[in-house]
Coordinates of C-alpha atoms and ligand atoms in Angstrom, one line a residue:
M1 CA -12.9 -26.1 -1.9
S2 CA -16.4 -25.6 -3.4
A3 CA -17.7 -22.2 -4.1
R4 CA -20.3 -21.1 -1.6
R5 CA -23.7 -20.1 -2.9
T6 CA -24.3 -16.4 -2.6
P7 CA -27.3 -15.8 -0.4
A8 CA -29.9 -13.2 -1.5
G9 CA -28.9 -9.8 -0.2
A10 CA -25.2 -10.6 0.0
K11 CA -24.4 -7.6 -2.0
A12 CA -26.2 -5.4 0.5
A13 CA -24.4 -7.2 3.3
A14 CA -21.0 -6.6 1.6
G15 CA -21.9 -3.0 1.3
T16 CA -22.8 -2.7 4.9
R17 CA -19.5 -4.4 5.9
A18 CA -17.6 -1.9 3.7
A19 CA -19.3 1.0 5.4
G20 CA -18.5 -0.5 8.8
M21 CA -14.8 -1.0 7.9
S22 CA -14.6 2.4 6.3
A23 CA -15.8 3.9 9.5
L24 CA -12.7 2.6 11.2
L25 CA -10.5 5.0 9.2
S26 CA -9.9 8.3 10.9
C27 CA -9.5 11.6 9.3
R28 CA -9.8 15.4 10.0
D29 CA -13.2 16.9 9.3
L30 CA -12.5 19.1 6.3
A31 CA -14.9 21.1 4.1
P32 CA -16.5 18.9 1.4
A33 CA -15.7 20.0 -2.2
D34 CA -17.9 21.5 -4.9
L35 CA -16.3 21.1 -8.3
L36 CA -16.8 20.6 -12.0
I37 CA -13.8 18.8 -13.5
R38 CA -14.0 19.3 -17.2
G39 CA -12.6 17.0 -19.9
A40 CA -10.4 14.6 -18.0
R41 CA -9.7 11.1 -19.3
V42 CA -11.6 9.0 -16.7
V43 CA -10.1 5.6 -16.2
D44 CA -12.0 3.4 -13.8
P45 CA -11.8 -0.4 -14.2
L46 CA -14.8 -1.0 -11.8
A47 CA -17.1 1.4 -13.6
K48 CA -15.7 0.0 -16.9
I49 CA -14.9 3.4 -18.2
D50 CA -11.9 4.8 -20.1
A51 CA -13.2 7.9 -21.8
V52 CA -13.1 11.7 -21.7
R53 CA -15.7 12.9 -19.3
D54 CA -16.8 15.8 -17.0
V55 CA -17.2 15.0 -13.3
V56 CA -19.5 17.0 -11.0
V57 CA -18.9 16.9 -7.2
T58 CA -21.2 18.6 -4.8
N59 CA -20.9 18.4 -1.0
G60 CA -18.1 15.9 -1.5
I61 CA -20.2 13.4 -3.4
I62 CA -19.9 12.6 -7.1
R63 CA -23.2 13.7 -8.7
A64 CA -22.6 13.1 -12.4
V65 CA -20.1 11.7 -14.8
G66 CA -20.9 12.7 -18.4
E67 CA -20.3 15.1 -21.3
G68 CA -21.1 18.8 -21.5
L69 CA -22.0 19.0 -17.8
E70 CA -22.8 22.4 -16.3
P71 CA -21.1 23.6 -13.1
P72 CA -23.4 23.6 -10.1
R73 CA -24.0 27.0 -8.5
G74 CA -20.9 28.2 -6.7
A75 CA -18.8 25.2 -7.8
R76 CA -15.2 25.7 -8.9
V77 CA -14.4 24.6 -12.4
I78 CA -11.1 22.8 -13.2
E79 CA -10.1 22.4 -16.8
A80 CA -8.5 19.0 -17.0
K81 CA -8.0 18.5 -20.7
G82 CA -5.1 16.0 -21.2
W83 CA -5.2 14.9 -17.5
L84 CA -6.2 11.5 -16.1
L85 CA -9.0 11.2 -13.4
V86 CA -8.7 7.8 -11.6
P87 CA -10.1 6.2 -8.4
G88 CA -7.8 7.3 -5.5
F89 CA -5.2 4.9 -4.3
V90 CA -5.3 2.8 -1.1
D91 CA -2.1 1.8 0.6
L92 CA -2.4 -1.2 2.8
H93 CA 1.2 -1.0 3.9
T94 CA 2.5 2.3 5.2
H95 CA 4.8 2.9 8.2
L96 CA 3.6 6.2 9.7
R97 CA 6.2 5.7 12.5
V98 CA 3.7 6.7 15.1
P99 CA 3.9 6.5 18.0
G100 CA 7.5 7.0 18.9
R101 CA 9.5 8.0 15.8
E102 CA 7.9 11.4 14.9
D103 CA 11.4 12.6 13.9
E104 CA 11.0 10.2 10.8
E105 CA 7.3 10.7 10.1
D106 CA 4.1 11.6 11.8
I107 CA 0.4 11.6 10.9
V108 CA 0.4 15.1 9.4
S109 CA 3.5 14.6 7.2
G110 CA 2.7 10.9 6.3
T111 CA -0.9 11.7 5.2
L112 CA 0.3 14.8 3.3
A113 CA 2.8 12.6 1.5
A114 CA 0.0 10.1 0.8
A115 CA -2.4 12.8 -0.6
A116 CA 0.5 14.1 -2.7
G117 CA 0.8 10.6 -4.1
G118 CA -2.9 10.3 -5.0
Y119 CA -3.8 8.2 -2.0
V120 CA -7.2 8.4 -0.4
A121 CA -6.6 5.9 2.4
V122 CA -3.6 4.5 4.1
F123 CA -3.1 1.7 6.6
S124 CA -0.3 2.3 9.1
M125 CA 1.7 -0.7 10.4
A126 CA 2.0 -1.6 14.1
N127 CA 5.8 -1.9 14.4
S128 CA 6.1 1.5 16.2
D129 CA 7.5 2.4 19.6
P130 CA 5.5 1.3 21.6
V131 CA 4.1 -1.4 19.3
V132 CA 0.4 -1.0 18.6
D133 CA -0.5 -4.1 20.6
T134 CA -3.0 -2.7 23.2
A135 CA -6.3 -1.0 22.8
S136 CA -5.1 2.1 24.6
V137 CA -2.2 2.7 22.1
L138 CA -4.6 2.1 19.2
Q139 CA -7.3 4.4 20.6
S140 CA -4.8 7.3 21.1
L141 CA -3.6 6.9 17.5
R142 CA -7.1 7.0 16.2
Q143 CA -7.8 10.1 18.2
R144 CA -4.6 11.7 16.8
A145 CA -5.6 10.8 13.2
A146 CA -9.1 12.2 13.7
A147 CA -7.5 15.5 14.5
E148 CA -4.5 15.4 12.1
A149 CA -4.9 13.0 9.2
L150 CA -5.5 14.6 5.7
V151 CA -6.7 11.3 4.2
P152 CA -8.6 8.5 6.0
T153 CA -6.1 6.5 8.0
G154 CA -6.5 3.0 9.4
F155 CA -4.3 1.4 12.0
V156 CA -3.1 -2.2 11.8
A157 CA -2.7 -3.8 15.2
A158 CA 0.0 -6.3 16.1
V159 CA -0.7 -10.0 16.0
S160 CA 1.7 -10.8 18.9
R161 CA 2.7 -8.8 21.9
G162 CA 5.8 -6.7 21.2
L163 CA 6.0 -8.4 17.8
R164 CA 7.8 -11.3 19.6
S165 CA 5.6 -14.1 18.1
T166 CA 5.2 -15.7 21.5
Q167 CA 1.9 -14.4 22.9
L168 CA -1.1 -13.3 20.9
T169 CA -2.5 -9.8 21.4
E170 CA -6.1 -9.3 22.6
M171 CA -7.3 -9.4 19.0
H172 CA -11.0 -9.2 19.9
E173 CA -10.4 -6.1 22.0
L174 CA -8.2 -4.6 19.4
A175 CA -10.8 -5.2 16.7
A176 CA -13.5 -3.6 18.9
A177 CA -11.1 -0.7 19.5
G178 CA -11.0 -0.1 15.7
A179 CA -8.0 -2.1 14.3
V180 CA -8.4 -2.4 10.6
G181 CA -6.3 -5.5 10.3
F182 CA -3.5 -7.4 12.0
S183 CA 0.2 -7.7 11.2
D184 CA 3.6 -8.1 12.9
D185 CA 5.1 -6.6 9.8
G186 CA 8.8 -5.9 10.1
R187 CA 8.9 -9.3 11.8
P188 CA 7.7 -12.7 10.6
L189 CA 5.2 -14.8 12.5
A190 CA 7.8 -17.4 13.2
N191 CA 5.6 -19.4 15.6
S192 CA 3.1 -21.4 13.6
Q193 CA 0.8 -21.8 16.5
I194 CA 0.6 -18.0 16.8
L195 CA 0.0 -17.7 13.1
R196 CA -2.7 -20.4 13.3
R197 CA -4.6 -18.8 16.2
A198 CA -4.3 -15.3 14.6
L199 CA -6.0 -16.6 11.5
Q200 CA -8.7 -18.2 13.6
Y201 CA -9.4 -14.9 15.4
A202 CA -9.2 -12.9 12.2
Q203 CA -12.0 -15.1 10.8
I204 CA -14.2 -14.1 13.8
T205 CA -13.3 -10.5 13.8
E206 CA -13.4 -10.2 9.9
R207 CA -10.0 -8.5 9.7
F208 CA -7.1 -9.4 7.4
V209 CA -3.9 -10.8 8.8
A210 CA -0.9 -9.6 6.8
V211 CA 2.3 -11.7 6.9
H212 CA 5.9 -10.5 6.4
A213 CA 7.3 -13.8 5.2
Q214 CA 10.8 -14.3 6.3
D215 CA 12.8 -17.2 7.8
D216 CA 15.0 -15.6 10.4
A217 CA 17.7 -18.3 10.2
L218 CA 18.1 -17.9 6.5
M219 CA 17.9 -14.1 6.8
A220 CA 20.9 -14.2 9.2
D221 CA 23.0 -11.1 8.7
G222 CA 22.0 -10.7 5.0
V223 CA 21.8 -7.2 3.6
M224 CA 20.9 -7.8 -0.1
H225 CA 19.7 -10.5 -2.4
E226 CA 22.0 -13.5 -2.5
G227 CA 23.2 -14.0 -6.0
A228 CA 25.9 -12.9 -8.5
V229 CA 25.8 -9.2 -7.4
S230 CA 26.2 -10.0 -3.7
A231 CA 29.0 -12.4 -4.5
R232 CA 30.8 -9.7 -6.5
L233 CA 30.4 -7.1 -3.8
G234 CA 31.3 -9.5 -1.0
L235 CA 28.0 -8.7 0.9
S236 CA 26.0 -11.2 2.9
G237 CA 23.1 -12.4 0.9
I238 CA 19.4 -13.0 1.7
P239 CA 18.4 -16.0 -0.4
S240 CA 15.1 -16.1 -2.2
I241 CA 14.1 -19.1 -0.1
C242 CA 14.3 -16.9 3.0
E243 CA 10.9 -15.5 1.8
S244 CA 9.4 -18.4 -0.2
I245 CA 9.9 -21.0 2.5
D246 CA 7.8 -18.8 4.9
V247 CA 5.2 -18.1 2.2
A248 CA 4.8 -21.8 1.8
R249 CA 4.4 -22.4 5.5
S250 CA 2.0 -19.5 6.0
L251 CA -0.1 -20.7 3.0
E252 CA -0.2 -24.2 4.5
V253 CA -1.5 -22.9 7.8
A254 CA -4.1 -20.8 6.0
A255 CA -5.2 -23.8 3.9
Y256 CA -5.5 -26.0 7.0
E257 CA -7.6 -23.3 8.8
A258 CA -9.6 -22.4 5.7
A259 CA -8.7 -18.9 6.7
R260 CA -8.0 -15.7 4.9
L261 CA -4.3 -14.6 4.6
H262 CA -2.6 -11.6 3.1
L263 CA 1.0 -11.7 2.0
C264 CA 3.1 -8.6 2.2
H265 CA 5.6 -7.4 -0.4
L266 CA 6.3 -10.6 -2.3
S267 CA 9.6 -10.4 -4.2
T268 CA 10.5 -13.8 -5.7
S269 CA 9.1 -16.0 -8.4
A270 CA 9.2 -19.0 -6.0
S271 CA 6.8 -17.2 -3.7
L272 CA 4.5 -16.5 -6.6
E273 CA 4.5 -20.2 -7.5
H274 CA 3.4 -21.1 -4.0
L275 CA 0.7 -18.4 -4.2
E276 CA -0.5 -19.6 -7.5
R277 CA -0.8 -23.2 -6.3
A278 CA -2.6 -22.2 -3.1
R279 CA -5.1 -19.9 -5.1
A280 CA -5.8 -22.8 -7.5
A281 CA -6.5 -25.0 -4.5
G282 CA -9.0 -22.5 -3.1
V283 CA -7.0 -20.8 -0.4
R284 CA -8.3 -17.3 0.2
V285 CA -5.1 -15.5 -0.1
S286 CA -4.3 -12.0 -1.3
A287 CA -0.9 -10.5 -1.9
E288 CA 1.0 -7.3 -2.5
A289 CA 4.0 -6.2 -4.6
T290 CA 5.8 -2.9 -4.1
P291 CA 6.7 -0.3 -6.8
H292 CA 10.4 -0.9 -6.1
H293 CA 10.3 -4.6 -6.6
L294 CA 8.3 -4.1 -9.8
T295 CA 10.8 -1.6 -11.3
L296 CA 14.2 -2.1 -9.8
T297 CA 16.7 -5.1 -9.5
D298 CA 19.6 -6.0 -7.3
S299 CA 22.0 -4.5 -9.9
A300 CA 21.0 -1.1 -8.3
V301 CA 23.0 -2.2 -5.2
E302 CA 26.2 -2.1 -7.2
T303 CA 26.4 1.6 -6.3
L304 CA 26.4 0.6 -2.6
D305 CA 23.9 3.3 -2.0
S306 CA 21.8 2.5 1.0
R307 CA 18.7 3.9 -0.7
F308 CA 18.6 0.6 -2.4
K309 CA 18.6 -1.4 0.8
M310 CA 15.2 -2.8 1.7
N311 CA 13.7 -6.0 3.1
P312 CA 12.8 -8.0 1.2
P313 CA 15.7 -7.0 -1.0
L314 CA 15.7 -6.0 -4.6
R315 CA 15.9 -9.3 -6.7
P316 CA 17.2 -10.2 -10.1
E317 CA 15.4 -9.3 -13.4
A318 CA 13.7 -12.7 -13.7
D319 CA 11.9 -12.2 -10.3
R320 CA 11.0 -8.6 -11.3
K321 CA 9.5 -9.9 -14.5
A322 CA 7.5 -12.6 -12.7
L323 CA 6.1 -10.0 -10.3
V324 CA 5.0 -7.8 -13.3
E325 CA 3.3 -10.8 -14.8
A326 CA 1.6 -11.6 -11.5
V327 CA 0.3 -8.0 -11.3
K328 CA -1.0 -8.3 -14.8
S329 CA -2.8 -11.6 -14.3
G330 CA -4.2 -10.6 -10.9
L331 CA -2.3 -13.2 -9.0
I332 CA -1.0 -10.1 -7.1
D333 CA -4.1 -8.2 -6.0
C334 CA -2.5 -5.0 -4.8
I335 CA 0.4 -2.7 -5.1
A336 CA 1.5 -1.5 -1.7
T337 CA 4.3 1.0 -1.0
D338 CA 5.9 -0.4 2.2
H339 CA 6.6 3.4 2.8
A340 CA 9.4 3.2 5.4
P341 CA 10.8 6.6 6.4
H342 CA 14.2 6.6 8.1
A343 CA 16.2 9.3 9.7
R344 CA 19.4 10.4 7.8
H345 CA 21.7 8.9 10.4
E346 CA 20.1 5.5 9.9
K347 CA 20.7 5.6 6.1
E348 CA 23.9 7.7 5.6
V349 CA 26.2 5.0 6.9
P350 CA 28.0 2.1 5.1
F351 CA 25.5 -0.2 3.2
E352 CA 25.9 -3.1 5.7
E353 CA 24.9 -0.9 8.7
A354 CA 22.1 1.0 7.1
A355 CA 18.4 0.5 8.0
F356 CA 16.2 -1.4 5.6
G357 CA 13.5 0.5 3.8
I358 CA 12.6 3.4 1.5
V359 CA 9.8 6.0 1.4
G360 CA 7.3 5.4 -1.4
L361 CA 4.0 7.2 -1.1
E362 CA 4.8 10.2 -3.2
T363 CA 6.5 8.4 -6.0
A364 CA 4.5 5.2 -6.4
F365 CA 2.3 6.2 -9.3
S366 CA 4.9 8.2 -11.2
V367 CA 7.4 5.3 -10.9
L368 CA 4.9 2.7 -12.1
Y369 CA 3.6 5.0 -14.8
G370 CA 7.1 5.7 -16.2
A371 CA 8.6 2.2 -15.8
T372 CA 5.7 -0.1 -16.5
V373 CA 2.9 1.8 -18.4
L374 CA 5.0 3.9 -20.8
S375 CA 7.3 0.9 -21.3
K376 CA 4.1 -1.1 -22.1
E377 CA 4.8 -3.8 -19.5
L378 CA 1.4 -3.0 -17.8
T379 CA -1.6 -1.0 -18.7
L380 CA -3.0 2.0 -16.9
P381 CA -6.2 0.3 -15.9
I382 CA -4.3 -2.5 -14.3
I383 CA -2.1 -0.2 -12.4
V384 CA -5.1 1.8 -11.2
E385 CA -7.0 -1.3 -10.2
R386 CA -4.1 -2.8 -8.2
M387 CA -3.3 0.6 -6.5
S388 CA -6.9 1.4 -5.7
Q389 CA -9.7 -1.1 -5.9
G390 CA -7.7 -4.2 -5.3
P391 CA -6.4 -3.1 -1.9
A392 CA -9.7 -1.6 -0.9
R393 CA -11.3 -5.0 -1.5
V394 CA -8.7 -6.8 0.6
A395 CA -9.2 -4.3 3.5
G396 CA -13.0 -4.5 3.2
I397 CA -13.4 -0.8 2.9
A398 CA -15.6 1.1 0.4
V399 CA -14.1 0.7 -3.1
P400 CA -13.1 4.0 -4.7
T401 CA -15.0 4.4 -8.0
V402 CA -15.8 7.3 -10.2
Q403 CA -19.6 6.9 -10.3
P404 CA -22.5 9.0 -9.2
D405 CA -23.6 8.8 -5.6
H406 CA -20.1 7.7 -4.4
A407 CA -17.9 9.8 -2.2
A408 CA -15.3 11.8 -4.1
D409 CA -12.2 9.5 -3.7
F410 CA -10.2 10.2 -6.8
C411 CA -7.1 11.9 -8.1
L412 CA -6.3 14.1 -11.1
I413 CA -3.0 13.4 -12.8
D414 CA -1.0 15.3 -15.5
P415 CA 0.6 12.3 -17.3
K416 CA 2.9 14.6 -19.3
A417 CA 4.4 16.6 -16.4
S418 CA 7.8 15.7 -15.2
W419 CA 9.2 16.4 -11.8
L420 CA 12.5 16.1 -10.0
V421 CA 12.5 14.0 -6.9
S422 CA 14.3 16.0 -4.3
A423 CA 14.3 16.1 -0.5
S424 CA 12.8 19.6 -0.5
K425 CA 10.0 18.5 -2.9
L426 CA 9.0 15.5 -0.8
H427 CA 6.4 16.1 2.0
S428 CA 7.5 13.1 4.0
K429 CA 9.8 14.0 6.9
S430 CA 12.3 11.5 5.5
A431 CA 13.9 11.5 2.0
N432 CA 15.2 8.0 1.8
S433 CA 13.8 7.5 -1.7
A434 CA 15.3 5.2 -4.3
W435 CA 14.5 7.8 -6.9
L436 CA 16.1 10.9 -5.3
G437 CA 17.7 13.0 -7.9
Q438 CA 15.7 11.4 -10.7
T439 CA 13.1 13.0 -13.0
L440 CA 9.8 11.1 -13.0
K441 CA 6.9 11.3 -15.4
A442 CA 3.3 12.0 -14.3
R443 CA 2.4 14.4 -11.5
I444 CA -0.6 14.2 -9.1
K445 CA -2.4 17.5 -9.5
L446 CA -5.3 17.1 -7.2
T447 CA -6.5 14.5 -4.7
L448 CA -10.0 14.3 -3.3
A449 CA -10.2 12.0 -0.3
A450 CA -13.5 11.3 1.5
G451 CA -15.0 14.3 -0.5
H452 CA -12.5 17.0 0.5
I453 CA -9.4 18.4 -1.3
A454 CA -6.5 16.7 0.5
W455 CA -3.8 17.8 -2.0
E456 CA -3.5 20.3 -4.8
D457 CA -0.3 20.7 -6.7
S458 CA 0.9 24.3 -6.7
A459 CA 3.7 23.7 -9.2
Ligands
ZN501 ZN1 7.7 -6.2 5.9
ZN502 ZN1 6.6 -2.9 6.1

């Protein structure tokens, strides 16, 4: 495919689209902040800055980034020496469990967990009960978020009715009602004609379509990665090709339609090879990896602890390494949590019977900082870009950046602080974290989302 010539004014048009998409995110109307943050290490790949700076925020807008800045009248001063100040994170893949499973999570608890994790925007998936497949369900969620969400929250609508991959939803109507994107996540788009038509509609509505790649026949009754560990434990395996075969099919449909495609939670090196080939051939494809797939392997399942049961499953070290390399090279554009809260009775059962999924919003940065930045697998600017600016670009919302005249969408982090992950410390209603009982490095001290203080650490 040849590169299109950029028309004059394209930048302005892109900015207008970002403003339009950002307006689809719903949030409580909270008082805008007035702050001087003094002496933090500002790391912002877009602004091309990695230096100690002061940051002035008035009325929720960044006014100045510099040295020796004076506090505006009435502004609070935060001494942030030794702390990091980075663009706030954007999670394209959160399960807020609304409507229907408010016992596991709701908009208040989920967005508080997000803010505590440094997130300034989250996108909630449609596999709720009922499924977000009609404009009325979507509109009621947006109203609830406007009254309850601590950080701007977008709702992804289903591609197919009831996630059954047989009949397309009214995608035009859902886009008009404020859907930020489309996905049947939790289920694959097994019907290629549905996938094809979804990609066609997504082109017209300018929304992303996110695919949970999975071949159901190969998935069968698998509960963990199929390999040496599953053989040793005698558990049914989920082979790598269960994912990669569907990645290949989805990419082929996207290439044929010359349409945009977003791939959820890639976990295997074979999927990455398909992705790389498609990118090289000009397919407009974006992809995510999760903190757990980037830092854990299937050997964790030896404990038979259901907190290590997720879909796609944890894979061997070679796949984990390939994912880290893909994050480094930019082949993977975003890190997404796939935050999947579950009630205790769904997890505290034998491994084979437990639900798939773990919570991740509150631990994502700390996990990646400890396991990839401090270990020198990845750099801090790369982690920040893939957690913040990369996903914002995929979603088409305003890209968080620490520059004057931008909304204050950033977080302050104490990189030296350690904290124990415990059920009582987590703000999510569910505690099915793979890191429960572990001490993690780096603590989010303050999160400013859309100009207001969404989280402040009291510890
Ligand atoms: Zn999924
Ligand atoms: Zn998911």
